[in-house]
Short mmCIF file of C-alpha atoms in Angstrom, two decimals:
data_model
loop_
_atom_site.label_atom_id
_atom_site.label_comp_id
_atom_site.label_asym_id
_atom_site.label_seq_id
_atom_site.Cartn_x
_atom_site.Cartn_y
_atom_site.Cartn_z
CA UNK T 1 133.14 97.40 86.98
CA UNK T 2 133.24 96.58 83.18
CA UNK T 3 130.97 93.45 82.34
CA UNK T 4 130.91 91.96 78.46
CA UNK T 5 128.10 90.41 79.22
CA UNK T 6 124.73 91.84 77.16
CA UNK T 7 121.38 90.02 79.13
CA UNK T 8 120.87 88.28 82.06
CA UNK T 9 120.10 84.35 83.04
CA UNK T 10 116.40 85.39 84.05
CA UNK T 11 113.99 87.51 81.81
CA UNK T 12 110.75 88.20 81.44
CA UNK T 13 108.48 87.00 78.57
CA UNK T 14 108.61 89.57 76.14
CA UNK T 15 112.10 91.41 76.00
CA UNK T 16 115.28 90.16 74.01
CA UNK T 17 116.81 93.88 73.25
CA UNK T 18 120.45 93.19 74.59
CA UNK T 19 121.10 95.11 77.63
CA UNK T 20 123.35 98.67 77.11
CA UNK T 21 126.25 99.53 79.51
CA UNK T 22 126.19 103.32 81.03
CA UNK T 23 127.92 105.82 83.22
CA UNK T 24 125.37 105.79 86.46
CA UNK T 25 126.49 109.42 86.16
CA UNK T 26 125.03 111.00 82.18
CA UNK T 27 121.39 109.08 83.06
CA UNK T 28 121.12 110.96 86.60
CA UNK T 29 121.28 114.12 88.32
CA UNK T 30 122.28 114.08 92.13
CA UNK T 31 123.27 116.23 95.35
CA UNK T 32 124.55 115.87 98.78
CA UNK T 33 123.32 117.93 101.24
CA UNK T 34 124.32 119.53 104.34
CA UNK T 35 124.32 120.06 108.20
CA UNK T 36 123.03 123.18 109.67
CA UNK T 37 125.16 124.82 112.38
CA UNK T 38 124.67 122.66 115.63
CA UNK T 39 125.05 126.22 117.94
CA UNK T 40 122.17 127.13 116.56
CA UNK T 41 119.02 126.65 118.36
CA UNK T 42 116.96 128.24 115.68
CA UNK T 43 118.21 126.16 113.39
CA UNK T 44 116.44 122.53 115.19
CA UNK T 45 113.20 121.51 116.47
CA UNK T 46 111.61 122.74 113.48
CA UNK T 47 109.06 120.81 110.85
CA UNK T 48 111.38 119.53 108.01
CA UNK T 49 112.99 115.96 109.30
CA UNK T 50 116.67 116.04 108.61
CA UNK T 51 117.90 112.42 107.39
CA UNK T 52 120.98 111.23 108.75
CA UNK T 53 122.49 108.31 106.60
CA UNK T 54 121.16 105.82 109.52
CA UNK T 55 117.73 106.75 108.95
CA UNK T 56 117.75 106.04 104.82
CA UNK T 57 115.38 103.24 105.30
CA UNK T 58 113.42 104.83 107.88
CA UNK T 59 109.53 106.67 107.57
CA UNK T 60 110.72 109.46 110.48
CA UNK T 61 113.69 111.12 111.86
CA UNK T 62 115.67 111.69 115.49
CA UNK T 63 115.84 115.00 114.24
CA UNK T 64 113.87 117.85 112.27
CA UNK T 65 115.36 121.22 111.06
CA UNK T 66 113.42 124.48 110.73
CA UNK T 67 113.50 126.63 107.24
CA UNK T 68 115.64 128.99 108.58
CA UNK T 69 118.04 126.18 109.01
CA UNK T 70 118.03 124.28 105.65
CA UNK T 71 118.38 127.93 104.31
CA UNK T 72 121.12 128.36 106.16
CA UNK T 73 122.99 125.49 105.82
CA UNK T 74 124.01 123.02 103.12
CA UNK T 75 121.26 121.00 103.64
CA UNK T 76 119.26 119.51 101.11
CA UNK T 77 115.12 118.63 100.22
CA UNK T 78 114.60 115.08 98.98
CA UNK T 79 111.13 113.60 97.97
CA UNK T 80 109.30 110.57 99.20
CA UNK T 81 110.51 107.95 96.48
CA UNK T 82 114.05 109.60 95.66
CA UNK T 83 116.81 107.47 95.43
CA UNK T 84 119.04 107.77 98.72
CA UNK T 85 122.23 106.34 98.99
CA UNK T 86 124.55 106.66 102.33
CA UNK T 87 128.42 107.77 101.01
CA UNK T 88 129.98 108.06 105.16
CA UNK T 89 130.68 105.35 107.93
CA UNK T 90 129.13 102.38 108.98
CA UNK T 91 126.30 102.74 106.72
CA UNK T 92 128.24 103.37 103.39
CA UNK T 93 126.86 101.78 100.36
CA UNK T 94 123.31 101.32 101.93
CA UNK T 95 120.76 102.53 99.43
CA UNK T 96 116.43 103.36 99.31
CA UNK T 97 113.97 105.07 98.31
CA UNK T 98 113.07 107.59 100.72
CA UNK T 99 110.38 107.00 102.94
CA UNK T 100 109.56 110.58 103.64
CA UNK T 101 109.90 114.04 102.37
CA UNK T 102 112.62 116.17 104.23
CA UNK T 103 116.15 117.46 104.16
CA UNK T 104 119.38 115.09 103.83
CA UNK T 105 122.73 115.88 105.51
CA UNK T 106 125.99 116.01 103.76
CA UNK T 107 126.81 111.73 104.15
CA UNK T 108 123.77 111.10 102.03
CA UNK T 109 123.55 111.17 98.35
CA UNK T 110 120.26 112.16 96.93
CA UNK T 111 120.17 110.38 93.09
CA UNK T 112 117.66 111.19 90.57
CA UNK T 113 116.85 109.27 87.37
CA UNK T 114 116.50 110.98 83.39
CA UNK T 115 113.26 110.45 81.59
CA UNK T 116 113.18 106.80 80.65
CA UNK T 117 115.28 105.54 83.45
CA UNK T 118 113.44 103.54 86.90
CA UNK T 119 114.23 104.78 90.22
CA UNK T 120 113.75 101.35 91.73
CA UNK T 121 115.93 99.39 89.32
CA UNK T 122 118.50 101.60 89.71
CA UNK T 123 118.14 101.49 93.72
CA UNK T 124 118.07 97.14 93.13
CA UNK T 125 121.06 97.72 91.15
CA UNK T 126 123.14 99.39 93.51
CA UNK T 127 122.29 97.45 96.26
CA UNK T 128 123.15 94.11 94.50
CA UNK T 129 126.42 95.71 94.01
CA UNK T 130 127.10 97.50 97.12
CA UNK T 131 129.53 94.56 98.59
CA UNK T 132 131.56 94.89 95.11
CA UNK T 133 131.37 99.07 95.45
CA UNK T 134 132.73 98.71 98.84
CA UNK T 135 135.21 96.14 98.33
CA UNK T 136 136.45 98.16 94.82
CA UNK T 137 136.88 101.85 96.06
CA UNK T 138 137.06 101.66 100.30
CA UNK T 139 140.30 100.46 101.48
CA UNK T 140 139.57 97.31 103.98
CA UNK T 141 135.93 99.24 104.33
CA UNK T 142 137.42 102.23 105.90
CA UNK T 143 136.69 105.20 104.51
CA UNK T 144 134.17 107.35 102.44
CA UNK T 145 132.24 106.98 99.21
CA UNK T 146 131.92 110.21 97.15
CA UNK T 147 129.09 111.56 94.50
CA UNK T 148 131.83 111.42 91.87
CA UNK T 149 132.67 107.73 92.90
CA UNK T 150 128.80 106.73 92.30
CA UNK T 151 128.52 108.71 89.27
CA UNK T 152 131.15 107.17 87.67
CA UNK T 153 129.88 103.72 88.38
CA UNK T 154 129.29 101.16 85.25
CA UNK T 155 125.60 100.26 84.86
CA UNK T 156 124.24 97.66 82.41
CA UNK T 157 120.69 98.20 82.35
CA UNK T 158 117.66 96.99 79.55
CA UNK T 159 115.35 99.01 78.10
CA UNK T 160 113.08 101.56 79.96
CA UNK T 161 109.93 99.07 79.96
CA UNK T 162 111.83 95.94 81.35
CA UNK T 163 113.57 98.38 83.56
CA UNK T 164 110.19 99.23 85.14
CA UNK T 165 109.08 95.46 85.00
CA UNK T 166 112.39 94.87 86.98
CA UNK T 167 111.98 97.10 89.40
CA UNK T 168 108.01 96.35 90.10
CA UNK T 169 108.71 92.70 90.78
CA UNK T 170 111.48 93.19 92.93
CA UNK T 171 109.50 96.27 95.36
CA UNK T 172 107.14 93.11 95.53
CA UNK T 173 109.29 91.04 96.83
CA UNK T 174 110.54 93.81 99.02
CA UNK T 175 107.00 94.23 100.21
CA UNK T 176 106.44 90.33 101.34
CA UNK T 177 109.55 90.98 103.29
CA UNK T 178 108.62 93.72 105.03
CA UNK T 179 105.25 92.49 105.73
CA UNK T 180 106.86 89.67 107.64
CA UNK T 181 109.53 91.69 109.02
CA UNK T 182 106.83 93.49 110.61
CA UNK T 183 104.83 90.56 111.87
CA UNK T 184 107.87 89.18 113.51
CA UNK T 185 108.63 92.64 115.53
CA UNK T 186 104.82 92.48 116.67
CA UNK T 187 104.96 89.30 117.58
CA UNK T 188 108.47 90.00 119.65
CA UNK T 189 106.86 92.86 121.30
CA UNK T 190 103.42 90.40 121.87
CA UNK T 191 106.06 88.00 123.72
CA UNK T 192 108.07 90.81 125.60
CA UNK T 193 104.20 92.33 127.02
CA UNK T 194 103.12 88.37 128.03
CA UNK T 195 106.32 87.75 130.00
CA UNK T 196 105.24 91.44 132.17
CA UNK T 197 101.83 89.76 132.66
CA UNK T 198 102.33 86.48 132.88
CA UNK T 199 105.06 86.55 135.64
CA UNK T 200 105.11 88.11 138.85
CA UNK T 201 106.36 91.99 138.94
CA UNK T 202 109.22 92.33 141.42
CA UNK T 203 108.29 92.12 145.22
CA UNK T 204 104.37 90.14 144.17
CA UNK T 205 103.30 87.15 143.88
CA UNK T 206 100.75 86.93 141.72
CA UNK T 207 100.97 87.08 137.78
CA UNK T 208 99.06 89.65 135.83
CA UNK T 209 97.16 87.46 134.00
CA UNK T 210 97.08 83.87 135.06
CA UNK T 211 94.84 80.76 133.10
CA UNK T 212 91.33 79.76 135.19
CA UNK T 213 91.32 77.54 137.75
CA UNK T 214 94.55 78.22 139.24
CA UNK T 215 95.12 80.69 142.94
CA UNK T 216 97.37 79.85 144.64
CA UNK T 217 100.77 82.31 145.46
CA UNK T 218 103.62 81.89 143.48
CA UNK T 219 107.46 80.40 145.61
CA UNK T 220 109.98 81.95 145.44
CA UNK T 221 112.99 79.50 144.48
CA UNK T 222 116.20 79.64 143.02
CA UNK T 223 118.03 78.30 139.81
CA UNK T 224 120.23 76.36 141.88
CA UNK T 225 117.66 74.63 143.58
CA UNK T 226 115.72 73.85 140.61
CA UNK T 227 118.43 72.96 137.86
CA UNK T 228 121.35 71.11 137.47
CA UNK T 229 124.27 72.74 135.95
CA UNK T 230 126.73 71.41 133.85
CA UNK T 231 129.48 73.26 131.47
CA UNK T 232 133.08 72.70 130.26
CA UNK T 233 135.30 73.29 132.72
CA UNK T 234 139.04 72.39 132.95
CA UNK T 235 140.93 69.70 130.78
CA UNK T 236 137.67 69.34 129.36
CA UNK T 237 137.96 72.49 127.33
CA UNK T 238 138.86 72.12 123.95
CA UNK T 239 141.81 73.51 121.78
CA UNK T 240 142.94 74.17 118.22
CA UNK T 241 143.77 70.80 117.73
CA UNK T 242 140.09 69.29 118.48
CA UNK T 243 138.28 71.47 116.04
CA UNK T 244 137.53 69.67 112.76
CA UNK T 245 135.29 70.30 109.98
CA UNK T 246 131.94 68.75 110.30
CA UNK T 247 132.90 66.28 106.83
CA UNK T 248 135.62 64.80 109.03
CA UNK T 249 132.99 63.83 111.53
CA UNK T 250 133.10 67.03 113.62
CA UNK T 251 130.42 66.97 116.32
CA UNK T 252 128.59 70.54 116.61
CA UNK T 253 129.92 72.52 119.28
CA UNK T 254 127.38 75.46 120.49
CA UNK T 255 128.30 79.14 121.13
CA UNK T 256 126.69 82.23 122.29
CA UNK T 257 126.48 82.68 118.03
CA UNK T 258 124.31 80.13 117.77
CA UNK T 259 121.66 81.96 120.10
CA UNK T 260 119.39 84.57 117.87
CA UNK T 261 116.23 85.85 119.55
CA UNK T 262 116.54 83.24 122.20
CA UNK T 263 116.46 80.36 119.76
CA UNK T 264 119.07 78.12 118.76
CA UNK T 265 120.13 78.51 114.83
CA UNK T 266 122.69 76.58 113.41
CA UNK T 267 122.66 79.73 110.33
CA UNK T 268 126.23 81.07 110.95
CA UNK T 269 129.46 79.80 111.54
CA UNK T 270 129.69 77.09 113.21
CA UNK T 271 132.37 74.92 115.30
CA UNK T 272 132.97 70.87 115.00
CA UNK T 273 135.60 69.53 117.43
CA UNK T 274 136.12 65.36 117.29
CA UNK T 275 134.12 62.82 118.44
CA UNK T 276 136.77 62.11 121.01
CA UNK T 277 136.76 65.28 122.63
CA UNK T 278 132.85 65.33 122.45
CA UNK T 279 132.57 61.81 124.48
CA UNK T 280 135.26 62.98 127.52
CA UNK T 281 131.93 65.40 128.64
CA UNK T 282 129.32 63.32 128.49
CA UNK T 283 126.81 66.01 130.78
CA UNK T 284 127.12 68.39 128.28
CA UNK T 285 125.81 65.72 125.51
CA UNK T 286 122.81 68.19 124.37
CA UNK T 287 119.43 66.43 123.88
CA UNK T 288 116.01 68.16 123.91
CA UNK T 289 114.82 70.06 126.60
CA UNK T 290 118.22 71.42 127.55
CA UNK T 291 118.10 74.90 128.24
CA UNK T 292 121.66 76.94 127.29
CA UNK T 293 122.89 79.99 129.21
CA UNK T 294 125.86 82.24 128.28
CA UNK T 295 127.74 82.79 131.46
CA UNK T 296 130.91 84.76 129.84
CA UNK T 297 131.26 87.78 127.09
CA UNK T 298 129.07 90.32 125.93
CA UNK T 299 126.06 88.45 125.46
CA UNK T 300 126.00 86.85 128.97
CA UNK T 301 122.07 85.96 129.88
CA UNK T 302 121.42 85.09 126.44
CA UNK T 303 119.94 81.78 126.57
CA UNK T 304 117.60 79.30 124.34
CA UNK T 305 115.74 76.27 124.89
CA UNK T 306 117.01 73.28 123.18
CA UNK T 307 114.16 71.61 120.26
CA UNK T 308 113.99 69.28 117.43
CA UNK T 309 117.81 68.44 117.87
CA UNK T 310 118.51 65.37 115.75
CA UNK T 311 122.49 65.30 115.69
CA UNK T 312 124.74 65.13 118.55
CA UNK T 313 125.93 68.37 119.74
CA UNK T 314 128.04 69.80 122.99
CA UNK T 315 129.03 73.70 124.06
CA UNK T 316 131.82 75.87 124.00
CA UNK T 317 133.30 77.15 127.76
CA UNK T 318 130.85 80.39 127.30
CA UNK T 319 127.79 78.20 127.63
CA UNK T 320 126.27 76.36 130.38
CA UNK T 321 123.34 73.79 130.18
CA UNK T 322 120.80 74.03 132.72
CA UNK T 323 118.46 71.07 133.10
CA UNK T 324 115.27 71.88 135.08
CA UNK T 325 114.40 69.27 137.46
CA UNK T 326 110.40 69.50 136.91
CA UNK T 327 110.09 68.87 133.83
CA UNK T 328 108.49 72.14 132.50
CA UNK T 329 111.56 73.49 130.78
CA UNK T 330 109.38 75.37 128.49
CA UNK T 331 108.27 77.44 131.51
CA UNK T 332 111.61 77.97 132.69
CA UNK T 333 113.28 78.78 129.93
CA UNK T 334 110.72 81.75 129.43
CA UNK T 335 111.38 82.54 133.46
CA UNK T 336 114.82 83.25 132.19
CA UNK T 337 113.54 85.93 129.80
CA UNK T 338 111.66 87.88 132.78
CA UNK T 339 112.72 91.86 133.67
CA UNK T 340 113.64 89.86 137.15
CA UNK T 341 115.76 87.44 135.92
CA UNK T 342 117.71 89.61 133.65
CA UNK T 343 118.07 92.47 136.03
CA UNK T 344 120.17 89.73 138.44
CA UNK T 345 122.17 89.30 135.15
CA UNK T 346 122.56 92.81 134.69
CA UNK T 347 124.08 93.65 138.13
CA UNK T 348 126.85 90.60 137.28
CA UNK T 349 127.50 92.14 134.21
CA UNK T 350 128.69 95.72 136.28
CA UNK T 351 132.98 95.64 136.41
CA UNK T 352 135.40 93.87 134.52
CA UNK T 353 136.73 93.78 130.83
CA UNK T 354 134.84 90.61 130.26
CA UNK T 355 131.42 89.72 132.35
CA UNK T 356 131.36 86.45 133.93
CA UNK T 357 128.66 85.04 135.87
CA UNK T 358 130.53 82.06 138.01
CA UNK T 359 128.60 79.08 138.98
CA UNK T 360 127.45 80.40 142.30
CA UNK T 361 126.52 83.46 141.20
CA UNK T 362 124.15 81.46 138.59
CA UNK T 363 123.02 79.17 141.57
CA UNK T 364 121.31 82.21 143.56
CA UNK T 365 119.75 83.94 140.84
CA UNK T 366 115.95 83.93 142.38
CA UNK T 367 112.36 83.95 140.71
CA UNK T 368 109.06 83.02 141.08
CA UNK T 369 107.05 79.90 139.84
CA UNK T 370 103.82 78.34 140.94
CA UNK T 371 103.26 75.58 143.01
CA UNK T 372 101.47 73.43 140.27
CA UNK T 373 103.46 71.70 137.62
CA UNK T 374 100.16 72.02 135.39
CA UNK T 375 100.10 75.49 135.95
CA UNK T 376 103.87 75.57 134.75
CA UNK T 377 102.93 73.66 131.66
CA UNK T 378 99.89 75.44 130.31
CA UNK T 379 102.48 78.79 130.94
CA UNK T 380 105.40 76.83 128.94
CA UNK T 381 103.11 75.30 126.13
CA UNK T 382 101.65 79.29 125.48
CA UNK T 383 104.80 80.14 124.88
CA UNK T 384 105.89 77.34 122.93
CA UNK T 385 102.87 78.52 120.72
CA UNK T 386 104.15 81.80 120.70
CA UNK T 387 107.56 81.14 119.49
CA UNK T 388 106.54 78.60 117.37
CA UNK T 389 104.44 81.68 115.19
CA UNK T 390 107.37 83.87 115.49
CA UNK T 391 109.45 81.33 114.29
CA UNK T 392 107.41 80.96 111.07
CA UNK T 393 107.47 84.51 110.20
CA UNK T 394 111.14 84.74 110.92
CA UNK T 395 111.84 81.67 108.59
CA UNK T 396 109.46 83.13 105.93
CA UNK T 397 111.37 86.40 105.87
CA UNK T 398 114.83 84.73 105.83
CA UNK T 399 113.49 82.66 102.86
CA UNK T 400 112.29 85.85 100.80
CA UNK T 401 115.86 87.32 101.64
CA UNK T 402 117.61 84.60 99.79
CA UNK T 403 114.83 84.64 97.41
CA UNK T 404 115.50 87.89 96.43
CA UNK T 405 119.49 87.86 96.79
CA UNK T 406 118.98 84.59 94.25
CA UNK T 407 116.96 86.91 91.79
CA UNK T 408 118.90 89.84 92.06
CA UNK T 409 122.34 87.56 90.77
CA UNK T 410 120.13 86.15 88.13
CA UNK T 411 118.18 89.39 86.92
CA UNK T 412 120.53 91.75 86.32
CA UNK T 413 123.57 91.65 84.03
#
């Protein structure tokens, strides 16, 4: 990880010094710690939180250790603000500054900056260049990191001063993410607590909460008596030789993928397959309103409601569209969010390698909705609200993401 390269594109007012190159390992101290013996009940339930290389990012613990176990064991004290970086598994190369004071197992390595040296640009640094770390020194990502690994990592870094000027604007930008990170989860768990209220509990018939002026009992009825249903089925499915790129005219081609918090996203790879294969289906042309179901694979009964399409589109075979009949497909495709909905696609899910709800099964899935198509639309248009605020905060977070990816390619050397 040798770079000739002295400053970097983006500076602050002020600094010129050419940057200096150093072993990660002569401007810190760090440790691993340990796990104390799991036989030992005297050794858990204690005060001190133990932090497992999952929990880096985290402000609390599963578990907490007592004294007599971090005596007894390996295991080591870190401080609120120490640098924590996770060497084992899944979560190798993951680096923060700890949220909490408390004891760190052996698959975390606790790193701690010299005089003149910024904990938080050093903790931007290596997360900038954990994908290169991981790529360099674990073998197709399998495998451990090591304290002697990290140590001996290359880092170009400025003087102390823009070091700390570095590291301040970046926590900020941190900060703004977080802050709508967290405003999104509220809002999530805001939605989850209105579809309980606003929906009949299993075996009533009466919401919760319900908007003035409206009485009567809610019908039961069922999504085959409500919807039409339409998916790709037979010689209509497509093959290798229909997919296409989307410059050679490929027409987008939905998949359970393109579902994320029950909204369609077109952020991840996506399939084009040609225009002719696209116009053999034409009841699986999307257009607005069209609500999209996963029937097959591990994320059967994920579904989204289809808005502010302006391109033509179709599905894959895991995706059915369902096209509610009374014209409140806001409402319904919130009904298909409910505990009773998804519990029906729970039980389909039980046996087999790979779930699969078939068409009939889809048909009888029951629920409740009230009599008055006003009543549906005041419910839909809530929740259109709703999702249109968590929307915003998830699109303002995503933005600071790539913000800060952008600035941390163009502020460090």
């Amino acid at each position: 990880m040798i770079n000739d390269k002295k400053t970097p594109e983006i500076r602050f007012t002020g600094f010129t010094e050419d940057w200096e190159q150093r072993r990660l390992g002569d401007i810190t101290d760090s440790y691993s710690g340990g796990t104390p013996k799991v036989g030992k009940s005297e050794y858990y339930n204690g005060e001190i939180p133990f932090i497992r290389s999952g929990e880096i990012s985290s402000d609390h613990t599963e578990l907490f250790i007592t004294k007599e176990g971090l005596e007894n064991s390996s295991a080591a004290m870190v401080n609120k603000g120490d640098i924590l970086y996770a060497l084992y598994g899944a979560t190798s190369g993951e680096v923060n500054r700890s949220q909490i004071t408390g004891a760190i197992n052996q698959a975390i390595l606790a790193i701690l900056p010299h005089e003149n040296f910024d904990s938080e640009f050093i903790m931007q640094w290596l997360r900038k260049n954990k994908a290169s770390i991981i790529s360099t020194y674990l073998q197709g990502g399998q495998g451990n990191l090591s304290g002697t690994i990290v140590k001996d990592l290359q880092i170009i870094l400025p003087p102390y001063k823009e070091q700390v000027k570095i590291g301040q604007f970046l926590q900020s930008v941190d900060k703004l993410i977080t802050l709508h990170q967290r405003k999104f989860e509220k809002l999530l768990n805001l939605k989850k607590s209105f579809l309980q209220k606003m929906f009949p509990k299993s075996g009533e018939k009466y919401p919760e909460i319900r908007f003035s002026g409206f009485t009567d009992a809610w019908e039961r009825r069922k999504v085959g008596d409500t919807c039409n249903i339409n998916g790709r089925i037979g010689f209509r499915g497509y093959t290798e030789k229909d997919i296409i790129s989307k410059e050679s005219g490929g027409v987008l081609t939905f998949s359970p993928s393109n579902i994320v918090h029950n909204k369609l996203t077109v952020d991840c790879k996506n399939t084009y397959i040609t225009r002719e294969k696209y116009e053999e289906s034409p009841e699986i042309m999307i257009k607005n309103g069209d609500i999209l179901f996963v029937k097959t694979g591990s994320t059967l009964g994920k579904s989204a409601l289809v808005s502010g399409i302006k391109e033509d589109a179709s599905i894959n075979p895991q995706i059915v569209v369902l096209r509610y009949k009374d014209g409140a497909e806001s409402f319904f495709s919130n009904v298909l969010l409910t505990q009773g909905v998804l519990k029906q696609v729970a039980a389909v899910r039980i046996g087999g390698a790979v779930p699969t709800m078939t068409e009939t099964e889809l048909k009888n899935i029951t629920y409740y909705a009230p009599i008055s198509k006003e009543e549906k639309l005041k419910i839909g248009n809530f929740f259109s609200n709703l999702d249109n605020l968590i929307t915003l905060h998830l699109r303002k977070m995503e933005m600071l993401q790539k913000l800060k990816q952008a600035f941390l390619q163009k502020m460090f050397v």
